Amino acid sequence: MNPGSGTLVINILSEGKAETYEGIYQCTARNERGAAISNNIVVRPSRSPLWTKEKLEPMTLQNGQPLVLPCRPPIGLPPPIIFWMDNSFQRLPQSERVSQGLNGDLYFSNVLPEDTREDYICYARFNHTQTIQQKQPISVKVISGKSSGERPPTFLTPEGNASNKEELRGNTLSLECIAEGLPTPIIHWRKEDGTLPANRTFYKNFRKTLQIIHVSEADSGKYQCIAKNALGVVHHTIAVTVKAAPYWIMAPRNLVLSPGEDGSLICRANGNPKPKISWLTNGVPIEIAPDDPSRKIDGDTIIFSTIQERSSAVYQCNASNEYGYLLANAFVNVLAEPPRILTSANTLYQVIANRPALLDCVFFGSPLPTIEWFKGAKGSALREDIYVLHENGTLEIPVAQKDSTGTYTCVARNKLGMAKNEVQLEIKDPTMIIKQPEYAVVQRGGTVTFECKVKHDPTLVPTVRWLKDNSELPNEDRFTVNKDHLVIADVIDHDGGTYTCVANTTLDNVSASAMLSVVAPTPTPAPIYDVPNPPFDLELTNHLDKSVQLSWTPGDNNNSPITKFIIEYEDSMHDAGLWHHLTEVPGTQTTTQLQLSPYVNYSFRVVAVNSIGSSLPSEASEQYLTKAAEPDKNPTNVEGLGSEPDNLVITWKPLSGFESNGPGLQYKVSWRQKDGDDDWTSVVVANVSKYIVSGTPTFVPYLIKVQALNDVGFAPEPAAVMGHSGEDLPMVAPGNVRVNVVNSTLAEVHWDPVPLKSIRGHLQGYRIYYWKTQSTSKRSKRHLEKKILTFQGSKTHGMLPGLEPFSHYKLNVRVVNGKGEGPASPDRVFTTPEGVPSAPSSLKIINPTLDSLTLEWEPPSHPNGILTEYTLKYQPINSTHELGPLVDIKIPANKTRWTLKNLNFSTRYKFYFYAQTSAGSGSQITEEAVTTVDEVQAIKPRIRNLTAAAAETSATVSWEYEGPEHVTFYIEYGVVGSKEDWRKEIVNGSRSYFGLKGLMPGTAYKVRVGAEGDSGFVSAEDVFETGPAMASRQVDIATQGWFIGLMCAVALLILILLIVCFIRRNKGGKYPVKEKEDAHADPEIQPMKEDDGTFGEYSDAEYQRPSKKGSRTPSERTVDKAGSDDSLVDYGEGVNGQFNEDGSFIGQYSGKKEKEPAEGNESSEAPSPVNAMNSFV
């Protein structure tokens, strides 16, 4: 053994024969803490024995007979590699007729005269000893003449109709079938109870050998090889059993415990047969090792109870079966160590704003310390509702903000002591490119400048570099880079490309790109560049069945050479009016032979292309009709899916008219069961895309083919695709449903999978129905709505989130296939534990005196358990809003009122109040109050009726104040949920309203109005939301000068008409026409009534009538939140709602009304003079 190491060296050349060292070796390492041992190491010498001498007689056979040439090599270690050669050391050719078996024998399915030779030699190569052994040559003579006659296949190996095969898990499974017969049989393989794994299956030796790599227990089963020739078929079934040497499911792991703690070592292994588990301690079987009262063995688990330091040892777990041996060491180390923090003190972390921040706290200790984080010198422990506390001690701030900057302290505690460490966090502004480079076009020889202006955190130093096409800039003086610009002088064509500005800091990087196009300089005088003129004089020649020659004359290229011609075609028989791309030819070519499809009436046109663009198409050529032919392709997207349990719906994508190649397009649909021996069933259908096969068994695999045919003939034979007949509902419910409650809001559900045959369809997954039956605290008997969670695929477990704490639940599990759900499993009942309560519903402070305050509150709306007590904390606030010492009081859970005495007079106090259950403390509610100046207080001040009228970017806040005069009002407001400080405004005088401006549209704000004076402090709060942002302001047409002028002109015209009518009426009596009009009054021109929504006399009531969905007035232009949610329903999708052809809305906004009133279709705006004018005109 080498000194200083555990390596054992055996020098066979100088220390005797290799056989001397054959055996099983094991290494043991010891120190004062215990002993560890290695796995067994087997040493065996290689062997390459000689062939047994034997006398081989010449073989004489008739033409066509089968033949097996035995090899029978000597048994070596490792086994030799076998191959057949002749006297010239040339490998003998092998084929489907002649091949070498896995045992080394050479098999002839039938012999031919050319098989006659005297030097069939089997060689065995022993790689490890680098030797080759040779068998005596075998002589074979085939008598030519009449053949022995054709015959069906029979197997040369293996013998009989069935055989067995065992293989170890992880190895390569090799199955062999070699058959004789005349003509030579062809071998096929299949698995009787499943499909062969596509990515692990390989065929060797002309498909006579089936290999499956990395086999597992799932590959066990019956495999069938099929030998077939023109005279018959023969089958052989091989039953494969996959055994397994032991392999780990859970190897034991090192365990660190402190004295008095409990723990366990788990050793779980699997194999076939099931391995035996045995334990050793320090290399000695545990049965004869020194007794340890803290240790108990339970099969594959060692349980330690109240462990002591003397119990430290190395334990070995041994898993063995007849195929292998596993051993793993696990060190049980009993330590008593106070906490130590390994992270360097005052480590500085720098993070970009709005990104995650991770603060490390690497610790060690025994027992395992608990970790807490604090921010600042006097901060409280950080909670997991904002921060993420990882098991390794790391503190994660998911979205770091500017106010996250500061000192963070990590504290590690166990019963032996405490350790802490401070780290610093700095939040930096992100790097941004505020002026990006822009696309540029420059003439050759010119100069171009790209700008890249970077904004960054002042404490970070950015580096800016430029890339061309994602590579470094050329090392040329023409490229100049300064602070914010890249300048390229004397531009050449090669300078064209994409230029990227990359700004890097130590914490982040950003980039922006722009493209540079280099064009030729404009000559003087500048020629006119344009797209080419269209080609002309198209001519068709050399007409053949499937091709024709097209010639044309190019148009003017307009100073830019033509680079290519595009030939397009129109099929007037199938796609009249549509032009399709056919081919492209170089710009120097004006004739081409076009390859065509059968049964198409072609017209052609040509488009010329230069660097500027494409010309207009040429005039169409003459038409050319090609001859019909059989289809050259079959339908695509062939599928077989059942719509009912007893049918098979076969669908496909039909051929287009262009692809039909002739008249009378039809389809031959064929099908048969995949796993049966039935013949194909076929039917010819018209040019459709679906055929339904009825009377099929439920969910059976089918092979499907769809072949196209027309009046000329059939398309090529199509490939078969697999489909399934219709699914039916699953028959069996999942069994063994188990529920593991993780915490008060989360549970984990496990179940056993249902048998595949009972699913009767494609497994979609499993669905869990769960519902709350009652709350443990409120004992409610009301059943709530069931909730559903679906887990895809074959999963057998899932998590149920969002549960209510301290509640009873029921659940069941169902399997789902493509048809629907199976039966439900029996209901399982489980209960969630208590959680922390919500904040108390309210907190009021009443009856202030010189030295006392009374608090009243309502319990939490969601106690989430049984309340154990309330905690009240309070502290005084001085005139500069500084906080005094904090007082902590515990209050019984059955109280809803508490009086604080011995307070300071005329002092403001801030109160923090929260409830507790056995699970912990809930959210707190805060309030402030002031003790009185003297015993007599004439008026108790209060603020009531606080309201906020909100517009898009402003709001008016109003309130009512009751109390002594000489108070100062102020307003504080901020965005709901934001961490930013609230804005504060002082109200001048004694006004009871205030306007807020500069608000964000569509945003919820919280506003607080406070009054402060000699009599104390009082406040009130409200929440409001600004109106949504308007795309553009609607101009009030009634205030426009042109509209006022138009209305005046219309009024003047009406006045003149009335005067004329009045004069004519006074001049004479009735005219005959007038009499007829009076006798047959048209209801369409009768005076319109106000109650049917049409125009009568103008009235202010039209403006004052309330709208069903709110109103918008021209003066204030404010939108009420309840009435601003426009929808098509509000604008009349009922009887009267219409849209014009151009998409504009008509109906209520036109002057006319439908003859029948439409209910519920009132306009969302009050009528305006425009509506009135439209109604009148």
XYZ file of C-alpha atoms in Angstrom, residues 372-761:
390
model
C -33.610 36.291 12.303
C -32.933 39.449 10.288
C -33.305 43.039 11.489
C -33.051 46.310 9.646
C -31.470 49.316 11.343
C -30.336 49.667 14.928
C -33.748 49.307 16.624
C -35.840 47.598 13.962
C -38.130 44.667 14.605
C -37.608 41.230 13.072
C -38.320 41.222 9.337
C -41.476 39.308 8.438
C -41.942 36.906 5.544
C -44.924 38.806 4.103
C -42.467 41.280 2.523
C -39.161 39.409 2.700
C -38.171 35.822 1.850
C -36.127 34.022 4.531
C -34.273 31.043 3.026
C -33.272 27.950 5.021
C -29.564 28.651 4.446
C -29.932 31.999 6.220
C -30.090 34.175 3.110
C -32.500 37.145 3.227
C -34.169 37.913 -0.104
C -35.823 41.248 -0.914
C -37.865 40.367 -4.019
C -38.086 43.934 -5.351
C -35.485 46.211 -3.818
C -36.456 49.899 -3.619
C -34.500 53.000 -2.688
C -35.842 52.820 0.857
C -34.365 49.298 1.144
C -30.914 50.889 1.586
C -29.450 50.459 5.068
C -27.806 48.162 7.596
C -29.197 44.642 8.016
C -28.323 42.443 10.979
C -28.385 38.633 10.876
C -28.832 36.979 14.315
C -28.242 33.231 14.821
C -29.452 31.660 18.093
C -29.457 28.245 19.691
C -29.593 27.149 23.292
C -25.806 27.487 23.612
C -25.526 31.114 22.564
C -26.076 33.810 19.968
C -24.041 35.362 17.131
C -24.826 38.288 14.881
C -23.376 39.954 11.820
C -24.116 43.222 10.036
C -24.139 43.734 6.269
C -24.765 46.871 4.233
C -27.188 47.211 1.304
C -27.040 50.015 -1.259
C -29.686 50.435 -3.974
C -28.458 51.975 -7.222
C -30.364 53.616 -10.053
C -30.534 51.526 -13.245
C -28.395 52.437 -16.218
C -30.436 53.806 -19.155
C -29.676 54.970 -22.695
C -31.686 58.189 -22.921
C -30.530 59.096 -26.438
C -30.281 56.051 -28.694
C -28.471 55.754 -32.048
C -30.786 56.142 -35.043
C -30.951 54.543 -38.475
C -28.714 56.378 -40.944
C -28.176 56.385 -44.714
C -24.875 57.870 -45.899
C -23.211 58.158 -49.293
C -19.944 56.402 -49.957
C -17.073 58.650 -48.846
C -19.204 60.652 -46.438
C -19.211 60.937 -42.617
C -21.844 59.578 -40.236
C -22.352 60.103 -36.488
C -24.227 57.835 -34.059
C -25.221 59.235 -30.658
C -25.506 57.194 -27.458
C -26.223 59.209 -24.297
C -26.206 57.219 -21.040
C -27.850 58.042 -17.700
C -26.525 56.119 -14.694
C -26.257 56.064 -10.921
C -23.774 58.768 -9.845
C -21.839 56.280 -7.711
C -21.283 53.852 -10.599
C -18.814 54.411 -13.423
C -20.161 53.136 -16.766
C -18.035 51.995 -19.678
C -19.449 52.518 -23.164
C -18.229 50.492 -26.107
C -19.429 50.147 -29.687
C -19.898 46.950 -31.690
C -20.397 46.394 -35.396
C -22.556 43.385 -36.245
C -21.966 42.096 -32.661
C -18.162 42.200 -33.114
C -15.455 44.694 -32.208
C -15.122 47.848 -34.343
C -12.484 47.701 -37.128
C -9.085 48.922 -35.912
C -9.000 51.897 -38.258
C -8.456 55.618 -37.745
C -11.700 56.332 -39.591
C -13.624 55.208 -36.470
C -13.608 57.763 -33.626
C -15.322 57.103 -30.273
C -15.804 59.901 -27.747
C -18.037 60.265 -24.684
C -21.466 60.138 -26.366
C -20.743 59.647 -30.088
C -19.326 57.260 -32.670
C -18.036 59.042 -35.788
C -17.211 57.121 -38.986
C -15.331 59.149 -41.607
C -14.704 58.359 -45.284
C -17.455 55.691 -45.261
C -16.956 52.663 -47.523
C -19.443 49.971 -48.591
C -18.057 47.509 -46.025
C -19.045 49.904 -43.204
C -22.737 49.104 -43.699
C -24.307 47.014 -40.944
C -25.702 47.181 -37.413
C -23.900 49.318 -34.815
C -24.615 48.644 -31.155
C -23.882 50.881 -28.167
C -23.286 48.823 -24.986
C -23.187 50.590 -21.594
C -21.803 48.471 -18.723
C -21.488 49.072 -15.009
C -20.405 46.634 -12.335
C -24.085 45.873 -11.681
C -25.954 46.057 -15.005
C -25.693 46.696 -18.714
C -27.947 48.059 -21.471
C -27.601 48.307 -25.222
C -29.214 49.982 -28.230
C -28.634 49.393 -31.946
C -29.056 51.236 -35.233
C -28.430 50.288 -38.840
C -26.137 52.064 -41.304
C -26.869 51.824 -45.037
C -24.163 52.940 -47.471
C -25.326 54.095 -50.918
C -23.431 55.223 -53.992
C -22.652 58.947 -54.204
C -25.058 60.955 -56.320
C -23.400 61.852 -59.661
C -23.851 65.226 -61.287
C -26.220 65.408 -63.018
C -27.907 62.711 -60.973
C -29.521 59.958 -63.069
C -33.090 58.950 -62.267
C -33.224 55.575 -60.562
C -36.496 53.726 -60.626
C -38.001 50.270 -60.720
C -37.857 48.564 -64.141
C -40.558 48.887 -66.742
C -42.668 45.717 -67.046
C -41.546 42.989 -69.505
C -43.584 42.478 -72.690
C -44.044 40.165 -75.717
C -44.563 36.970 -73.670
C -44.491 33.827 -75.876
C -45.072 30.111 -75.136
C -43.169 27.474 -77.159
C -42.036 23.847 -76.880
C -45.364 22.624 -75.445
C -44.986 19.309 -73.539
C -47.262 17.388 -71.128
C -45.627 18.788 -67.976
C -43.514 21.692 -69.222
C -43.515 24.668 -71.575
C -40.927 27.253 -72.599
C -41.668 30.913 -71.801
C -39.856 33.818 -73.500
C -40.192 37.598 -72.973
C -38.615 40.943 -73.755
C -37.319 43.010 -70.760
C -38.504 46.597 -70.253
C -36.209 49.536 -69.525
C -34.158 49.012 -66.322
C -34.248 52.770 -65.450
C -30.514 53.040 -64.622
C -30.479 50.093 -62.196
C -29.602 46.655 -63.654
C -32.285 44.010 -63.485
C -31.167 41.377 -60.967
C -33.883 38.773 -61.512
C -37.239 37.986 -63.115
C -40.146 36.509 -61.149
C -42.544 34.246 -63.097
C -46.090 33.975 -61.741
C -49.023 31.865 -62.951
C -52.829 31.926 -62.794
C -54.940 28.751 -62.745
C -58.183 29.864 -64.369
C -59.742 26.420 -63.854
C -59.291 26.172 -60.070
C -58.210 29.640 -58.820
C -59.302 32.252 -61.330
C -58.039 35.757 -60.584
C -55.269 34.664 -58.163
C -51.611 34.829 -59.207
C -49.069 32.472 -57.622
C -45.261 32.487 -57.522
C -43.807 29.828 -59.836
C -40.051 30.432 -60.168
C -37.281 33.035 -60.461
C -34.508 33.374 -63.070
C -31.406 35.637 -63.205
C -31.775 39.120 -64.694
C -29.605 38.170 -67.691
C -32.026 35.408 -68.771
C -35.108 36.050 -70.955
C -36.313 32.489 -71.558
C -36.899 29.486 -69.280
C -38.421 26.028 -69.352
C -41.254 25.904 -66.805
C -42.158 22.669 -64.971
C -45.959 22.354 -64.801
C -48.587 20.273 -62.988
C -51.221 18.139 -64.752
C -54.742 19.356 -65.447
C -54.111 23.084 -64.910
C -55.162 25.892 -67.303
C -52.063 28.113 -67.017
C -51.545 31.797 -67.786
C -48.144 33.393 -67.068
C -46.824 36.868 -66.312
C -43.343 38.197 -65.543
C -42.123 40.785 -62.973
C -38.672 42.417 -63.274
C -36.673 43.276 -60.099
C -33.718 45.628 -59.605
C -32.088 47.170 -56.511
C -34.853 49.785 -56.342
C -37.790 47.400 -56.362
C -40.175 45.376 -58.532
C -41.819 46.403 -61.777
C -45.496 46.169 -62.544
C -46.464 42.718 -63.876
C -46.397 42.125 -67.603
C -49.505 41.417 -69.600
C -50.708 37.797 -69.186
C -49.552 35.212 -71.710
C -51.837 32.964 -73.715
C -53.454 30.092 -71.789
C -52.047 26.535 -71.809
C -54.052 23.519 -70.497
C -51.907 20.552 -69.351
C -53.116 16.944 -69.632
C -54.710 15.127 -66.710
C -52.734 12.532 -64.693
C -53.172 10.465 -61.540
C -52.571 12.353 -58.251
C -48.929 12.481 -57.195
C -49.639 13.075 -53.514
C -52.114 12.004 -50.847
C -54.107 14.039 -48.322
C -52.224 15.332 -45.273
C -53.168 15.682 -41.594
C -54.821 12.264 -41.532
C -56.262 11.625 -38.076
C -58.511 9.068 -36.422
C -60.457 10.167 -33.357
C -63.759 8.848 -32.101
C -66.641 11.210 -31.389
C -68.632 8.446 -29.650
C -67.506 5.324 -27.727
C -68.485 3.095 -30.674
C -67.146 4.986 -33.695
C -63.966 6.120 -35.422
C -64.002 9.513 -37.196
C -61.316 9.621 -39.902
C -60.461 13.161 -41.077
C -57.920 14.566 -43.485
C -56.955 17.760 -45.306
C -58.266 17.347 -48.875
C -56.176 18.058 -51.920
C -56.753 21.412 -53.589
C -58.070 21.587 -57.119
C -54.542 22.381 -58.275
C -53.245 19.198 -56.593
C -55.985 16.925 -57.971
C -54.111 16.442 -61.328
C -57.371 15.528 -63.047
C -61.171 15.357 -62.880
C -63.166 13.102 -60.562
C -61.121 13.547 -57.386
C -62.046 10.915 -54.740
C -60.459 9.282 -51.693
C -59.961 5.637 -50.757
C -60.261 5.346 -46.955
C -58.803 2.171 -45.374
C -58.646 1.038 -41.746
C -57.932 -1.991 -39.532
C -57.229 -2.645 -35.859
C -53.551 -2.141 -35.068
C -53.104 -5.170 -32.815
C -55.255 -7.607 -34.777
C -54.677 -9.775 -37.823
C -57.750 -8.477 -39.705
C -57.452 -7.367 -43.318
C -57.872 -3.746 -44.321
C -61.411 -2.462 -44.779
C -61.684 0.165 -47.535
C -64.315 2.502 -48.931
C -64.129 5.113 -51.704
C -65.723 8.470 -50.860
C -66.295 11.696 -52.758
C -64.119 14.800 -52.407
C -64.883 15.247 -48.701
C -62.677 15.526 -45.613
C -64.297 13.074 -43.169
C -65.539 9.505 -42.922
C -67.164 7.871 -39.849
C -66.678 4.159 -39.062
C -69.464 2.890 -36.786
C -69.643 -0.139 -34.481
C -66.048 -0.013 -33.260
C -64.946 -1.214 -29.792
C -64.182 1.533 -27.279
C -60.722 3.178 -27.440
C -58.888 0.695 -29.638
C -55.848 1.686 -31.763
C -56.443 1.617 -35.510
C -54.156 1.919 -38.514
C -55.585 4.351 -41.077
C -54.739 5.176 -44.694
C -56.318 7.764 -47.019
C -55.356 7.510 -50.714
C -56.300 10.033 -53.410
C -57.590 8.924 -56.843
C -59.154 10.570 -59.885
C -60.472 9.454 -63.283
C -56.927 8.703 -64.417
C -55.725 6.559 -61.514
C -54.487 6.261 -57.928
C -51.906 8.292 -56.019
C -48.892 6.437 -54.518
C -49.626 4.057 -51.643
C -49.928 6.208 -48.490
C -48.232 5.560 -45.169
C -50.449 4.265 -42.387
C -51.099 6.495 -39.376
C -52.419 5.422 -36.008
C -55.675 6.625 -34.512
C -58.077 5.551 -31.787
C -61.758 4.790 -31.723
C -63.978 6.826 -29.421
C -63.343 7.250 -25.738
C -65.777 6.475 -22.929
C -65.900 7.740 -19.369
C -63.383 6.130 -16.971
C -64.755 3.270 -14.904
C -62.626 3.347 -11.739
C -62.004 6.040 -9.144
C -58.493 6.713 -7.809
C -57.781 4.774 -4.645
C -55.821 5.258 -1.430
C -56.413 9.030 -1.301
C -54.240 10.616 1.428
C -54.171 14.217 2.631
C -51.169 15.823 4.315
C -51.929 19.258 5.777
C -48.785 21.347 5.222
C -49.876 24.523 6.998
C -53.024 26.533 7.705
C -53.564 27.444 4.022
C -51.915 24.559 2.121
C -52.499 20.807 1.888
C -50.879 18.058 -0.176
C -53.007 15.256 -1.675
C -51.701 11.849 -2.799
C -53.581 9.087 -4.594
C -52.891 5.807 -6.378
C -53.212 5.824 -10.194
C -56.099 3.951 -11.768
C -55.354 0.977 -14.088
C -54.736 2.111 -17.668
C -57.390 -0.237 -19.072
C -60.082 1.306 -16.874
C -59.395 4.817 -18.228
C -60.922 3.931 -21.616
C -59.311 6.927 -23.310
